[in-house]
Amino acid sequence: MIAKAKTANDVAPLGGGTNLVVEMRASGVGPATLVSVGQLAGLRGITIADGTVTIGAATTVSDILRDPRMKQVAAVLVESADVFAGQMIRNTATVAGNICCGSPAADLVPPLLALGASVTLRSGSGERTVPLDGYFTGYKTSVRKPDELLTAISWPVPTAKSASRFYKLGRRRGDAITMVGVSVFVSLKDGVCDTVRIALGAVGPCVMRSKKAEAVMQGKAPSADLIAKAAQAATAESTPIDDIRASGEYRKEQVQVLVQRLLTQSLESLS
Amino acid sequence: MNKLDEPTVAEQNVNFRQIGKPRTRTDAPGKVFGKTPYAGDYVMPDMLHARVLRAKVPSARMTRLDVSKARALPGVASVLTFRDLKIGTVATDIPGQTGFKRRATDQQILVDELVRYQGEPIAIVAAETVEIAQHALSLIEVDLEPVPGVYNVFDAQKPDSPKVFGTDNLVASYKVRKGDVEVGFAAADVIVENTFTTQYIEHAFLEPEVGLGWEDEQGVINIRSSTQAVETFRYIADAMGLPHSKVRIRGALVGGGFGGKCDVTVELYIALLTKATGRPVRLGFTREDSFYGHGKRHPFIITHKTGFTRDGKITASKIDITSESGPYAFMSPYVLMYATEAGPGPYLVDHVHIDSRSIATNNMYTSAFRGFGATQACIAYEQQMDEAAKVLGIDRIELRRRNLLKTGDAIATGFKVQSAVWTEECMDRAMAALGEKPKDKGPIKYGHGLAAYQQGYGRMIWLHDTAEGWVGVEMDGTVLVRSGMTDIGAGQTSSLAQIAGELLGIDMMDITVYNSDSSTTPLAGTSSASRGLYMSGNAVRLAAEAVRDRLAARAAQHFGSTADDVDFANAQVFLKSDPRKTMPFKELVATCASEGIHRAELAIFRAPFGDWIDPETGQGQVHPDYTYGAHAVQVAVDTETGEVTILKSIGAHDIGQAVNMAAVEGQIEGGVAQGHGYALSEELIYKDGCLVTPSLSEYLCPTSMDSPRIESIVLESRSGLGPFGAKGIGEPGHTPAAPAVANAVADAIGTRVFDFPLTPEKIARAVRTARKAG
Ligand SMILES: Cc1cc2nc3c(=O)[nH]c(=O)nc-3n(C[C@H](O)[C@H](O)[C@H](O)COP(=O)(O)OP(=O)(O)OC[C@H]3O[C@@H](n4cnc5c(N)ncnc54)[C@H](O)[C@@H]3O)c2cc1C
């Protein structure tokens, strides 16, 4: 059915329904047909092989928290899962649903971007793998076509000389919509920053990487000054809006605070 | 001086068997095993479903209303608009027992000409299914022509502002003049002046408003609803032109009220549609209906100007209070009265000058909410005390200690409190439990805060509050209690069982309580104003004592002793002087039954009655008595992000006498959690009268992940007016929690956010501003 879909209004996959059903109730409209993929055992599960971590689309947030291997191969994702929604939602919300809802505040996306994840999309005519960086094209839009199902998310197991962090800034601890979400990944080689990924949530139309901030760090020996400059670049690149949760001005300030803080913590943990 | 070594339970020769113990409540098993039906669980054959059409705009003139298409929809049984109403208005007063009603406080039932707030009901529909009823709403054609509205209390007070209420938007105003503030200020070394504001908040009870109505064979409209007040049957009858005896409200166990189910909610719509269709009608509010469909907590703006001597004695207190009423009066005048009375807090101030007013706007109307204005007053006076301590360079606790009221001192209205005032003991206990403040860690700063309070319990004495209660013993020795009291989850019925059980020597779990039926249980007044236990508990106590006295007299005859030598425990009757002389309670009751000795009693309890306070000076008695206590909080604040983590939260209250210790702790813990949300995250935001936070994802109550362990310290002075010396605790547990959080945050960041709630953004901004200012 999904393979025959022309638009998202005809047929849509249903994961845990914690986003889609809520939206359908609020707006009174929704896709004509829902195809439940959240319960498909074949789409659920975590495998680690050949230096790659692959999680099935129907893997839930709780699954991430329960798998002890995840702390080694994606500590930053566990950090995010740990502050995601509340227990009930975690038990049913899927990783694919979090990506595909396209929310700029989706909490699993910044850590996945920081890990350098890719997503696998499958349609009637085949399968393709696209990097998550570049997957989103704007507010709730992406390169995924209506007839494509997201089946898996994968990323390389991080090297030993790397560290990453996530922070969710919310108005409260449980079931909060993120005001600012920041995730960073840094690896060091010969005393200089090798790979740097800085992902920002809720400060633009979609979750994004701050390439300018990354460029500030890349190939340089880390220092407090460099970190501050990177944080400034990330702040400049973010384009947050004012809403009932926070003003754009506050969000910008917090990008500065959090990028600086998370880079510092990551680098400290490496030294 | 530390009072920790002194006894915190009044030394009295009392030895209770059930009272004061942490007992499982009688309502617990039914709730835990899912057997308890709530109002929404009731269904009837042939039942219709109702929905309410609400105005989408806050201020408009209705130029057209056409319901013909909705009426023609198959499955629709009735569509009612203002044109179908015999009487267009319903009272918004306290549904009490006094029969007095303020003038000009009625509300239109359905929009007649003017829409005065967003969500005001325009039409009600009853249909075969909820879906048909909902569809019918969409077929109703309404033209609403916007008219200029007024959306804040400042604009509303301007002479040329649109008038929402009366000719001046003034819903109520009061004055307090005690002593002479000018003299007081002249004696002051330091004068501290600050303005504090609080926000609109939502009760957010778990169970939205719901009810089911039907007309019985006597032509009585019965309504089973989720309510704090079965006494609303009078207003419903008045609004329908029916005799009071023809409307009956039967409550059910309630899934939370917090003041939000004191006013008429679904009941009147149900009654009107039941009358119109002759069929049972069910109306359940959705969460959205609940946001738009009941009154909120009043936002307040409170300015304190306080004079102090250099050593911290308050010489004068000048307070200016403004509350926002929305377009209708509801409880606003009374809430304002509480805030005014509580103005200077639990402190002895000889020179007090208070001006207060409640102002109408086109924002949502406001009404009762746990604490009833005394809470907002506390938020202001306790933050003011901390600010003053900072200016004076005196320890915050010490400054309070130097000014606390004592028994026999006159509060702001001149009334001299007769019960124990153990604020100081509570303060010391709460602070001791807080312990040491952790060391700051980088941007994470720790803070301690305390708030003390004074909260009246029971009704304002000019409302002449009464409660009735009935206790009877069946021939087999089992005991029944009847009380009109509603049980809103605080354990009201359980406490009545415990009181009757204590006095008759029967375990509370073996007592059956019938409650909250306006026709067949004796009326006891609403579950509000921290009056439930005080009023209905006393009524049941009086009834149980009367029954006990008659049974004791007969037992004395049997034992050959005197009635005062007879005691009741464990379903046995025995002599205190010779406990070997016993007989089963059951046997005594059987004897009484065969001899025609009356085994039941209907008692009435009257609170102190009095007149209004003097309108020019505000002097006189407002409440029968007051509860005192203090709350202490430890927070960690991330000074960069502005996030607050509450680490410890400790309420210490003198509640006179605990009836069920577990229920008391439950009241304190729940009230505190609500106070945490009030301080930090909860806010209904209205933009030009339109609610922009109409869901629980935008209106942020604290979750379990936000809540620390809450500690309750219960002191018992046995000095209250409730049964066995109890005081009220339903509201007091809540009142000081929010200002304690605010004081802890201010302590952590070294500056203060003066307007509630203390969001991360406001806190981060305050820190930055303070840093810039050096
Ligand atoms: C109370 C509450 C708290 C929440 N808290 C958080 C939070 O803290 N952080 C956060 O990020 N989110 C939060 N959310 C939002 C939501 O839970 C998450 O976005 C969740 O990950 C969505 O997953 P789901 O499986 O429920 O998605 P669904 O609701 O089932 O689907 C979401 C979207 O993804 C599409 N979709 C689902 N699976 C696939 C697939 N395999 N291929 C293609 N498209 C697919 C659907 O068609 C739909 O458009 C919260 C929601 C609620 C109700």
mmCIF file of C-alpha atoms in Angstrom, chain A residues 22 25-26 82-87 90 167-177 179 242-251 253-254 256-258 261, chain B residues 286-288 443-444 638-645 680-683 685 692-693 696-703 705-706 757 759-762 764-765 768:
data_model
loop_
_atom_site.group_PDB
_atom_site.id
_atom_site.type_symbol
_atom_site.label_atom_id
_atom_site.label_comp_id
_atom_site.label_asym_id
_atom_site.label_seq_id
_atom_site.Cartn_x
_atom_site.Cartn_y
_atom_site.Cartn_z
ATOM 1 C CA VAL A 22 -1.951 13.336 18.315
ATOM 2 C CA ARG A 25 -6.847 14.440 16.672
ATOM 3 C CA ALA A 26 -5.778 18.066 16.924
ATOM 4 C CA ASP A 82 16.912 9.084 28.690
ATOM 5 C CA VAL A 83 15.320 12.544 28.632
ATOM 6 C CA PHE A 84 12.867 11.725 25.868
ATOM 7 C CA ALA A 85 9.187 12.277 26.758
ATOM 8 C CA GLY A 86 8.127 10.044 29.663
ATOM 9 C CA GLN A 87 8.085 6.329 30.288
ATOM 10 C CA ARG A 90 9.236 5.922 25.286
ATOM 11 C CA TYR A 167 21.537 18.282 25.950
ATOM 12 C CA LYS A 168 17.824 18.896 25.861
ATOM 13 C CA LEU A 169 16.726 22.254 27.172
ATOM 14 C CA GLY A 170 13.050 22.052 28.046
ATOM 15 C CA ARG A 171 10.517 23.924 30.134
ATOM 16 C CA ARG A 172 10.208 20.886 32.377
ATOM 17 C CA ARG A 173 11.837 17.458 32.810
ATOM 18 C CA GLY A 174 9.135 15.086 31.639
ATOM 19 C CA ASP A 175 7.129 15.182 28.389
ATOM 20 C CA ALA A 176 8.613 18.473 27.297
ATOM 21 C CA ILE A 177 8.910 19.846 23.810
ATOM 22 C CA MET A 179 13.324 24.606 23.403
ATOM 23 C CA ASP A 242 9.642 33.039 19.065
ATOM 24 C CA ASP A 243 6.965 30.730 20.400
ATOM 25 C CA ILE A 244 5.160 30.055 23.664
ATOM 26 C CA ARG A 245 8.059 28.036 24.997
ATOM 27 C CA ALA A 246 10.802 30.575 24.492
ATOM 28 C CA SER A 247 11.855 33.606 22.516
ATOM 29 C CA GLY A 248 14.200 33.315 19.568
ATOM 30 C CA GLU A 249 16.632 35.544 21.417
ATOM 31 C CA TYR A 250 16.816 33.164 24.376
ATOM 32 C CA ARG A 251 17.217 30.202 22.063
ATOM 33 C CA GLU A 253 21.800 32.601 23.682
ATOM 34 C CA GLN A 254 21.340 28.998 24.662
ATOM 35 C CA GLN A 256 25.982 29.599 22.549
ATOM 36 C CA VAL A 257 25.833 28.274 26.107
ATOM 37 C CA LEU A 258 25.167 24.668 25.163
ATOM 38 C CA ARG A 261 29.403 23.562 27.321
ATOM 39 C CA THR B 286 -12.974 17.052 26.456
ATOM 40 C CA ARG B 287 -9.711 18.415 27.822
ATOM 41 C CA GLU B 288 -10.122 21.368 25.463
ATOM 42 C CA PRO B 443 27.153 27.494 36.675
ATOM 43 C CA ILE B 444 25.007 25.380 39.029
ATOM 44 C CA ASP B 638 21.652 26.362 36.152
ATOM 45 C CA THR B 639 22.495 30.040 35.957
ATOM 46 C CA GLU B 640 23.320 29.854 32.247
ATOM 47 C CA THR B 641 20.243 28.047 30.992
ATOM 48 C CA GLY B 642 17.942 29.199 33.784
ATOM 49 C CA GLU B 643 16.713 25.693 34.549
ATOM 50 C CA VAL B 644 15.594 24.956 38.091
ATOM 51 C CA THR B 645 15.734 21.588 39.804
ATOM 52 C CA LEU B 680 8.013 27.303 37.692
ATOM 53 C CA SER B 681 6.052 26.189 34.681
ATOM 54 C CA GLU B 682 2.275 26.519 34.717
ATOM 55 C CA GLU B 683 0.740 29.424 32.842
ATOM 56 C CA ILE B 685 -1.360 32.584 28.270
ATOM 57 C CA VAL B 692 -2.619 30.130 23.295
ATOM 58 C CA THR B 693 -1.916 27.226 25.666
ATOM 59 C CA LEU B 696 -1.466 19.777 28.356
ATOM 60 C CA SER B 697 1.526 19.888 26.028
ATOM 61 C CA GLU B 698 1.574 23.670 26.277
ATOM 62 C CA TYR B 699 0.178 24.078 29.762
ATOM 63 C CA LEU B 700 2.975 22.530 31.761
ATOM 64 C CA CYS B 701 2.107 20.802 35.016
ATOM 65 C CA PRO B 702 5.075 19.174 36.691
ATOM 66 C CA THR B 703 5.422 15.488 35.786
ATOM 67 C CA MET B 705 10.108 13.363 36.553
ATOM 68 C CA ASP B 706 9.973 16.967 37.753
ATOM 69 C CA PRO B 757 6.111 31.733 36.586
ATOM 70 C CA THR B 759 10.687 30.179 33.476
ATOM 71 C CA PRO B 760 14.240 29.281 32.466
ATOM 72 C CA GLU B 761 14.205 32.226 30.072
ATOM 73 C CA LYS B 762 13.234 34.752 32.762
ATOM 74 C CA ALA B 764 18.602 33.363 32.631
ATOM 75 C CA ARG B 765 17.711 36.936 31.708
ATOM 76 C CA ARG B 768 22.491 38.288 32.823
#
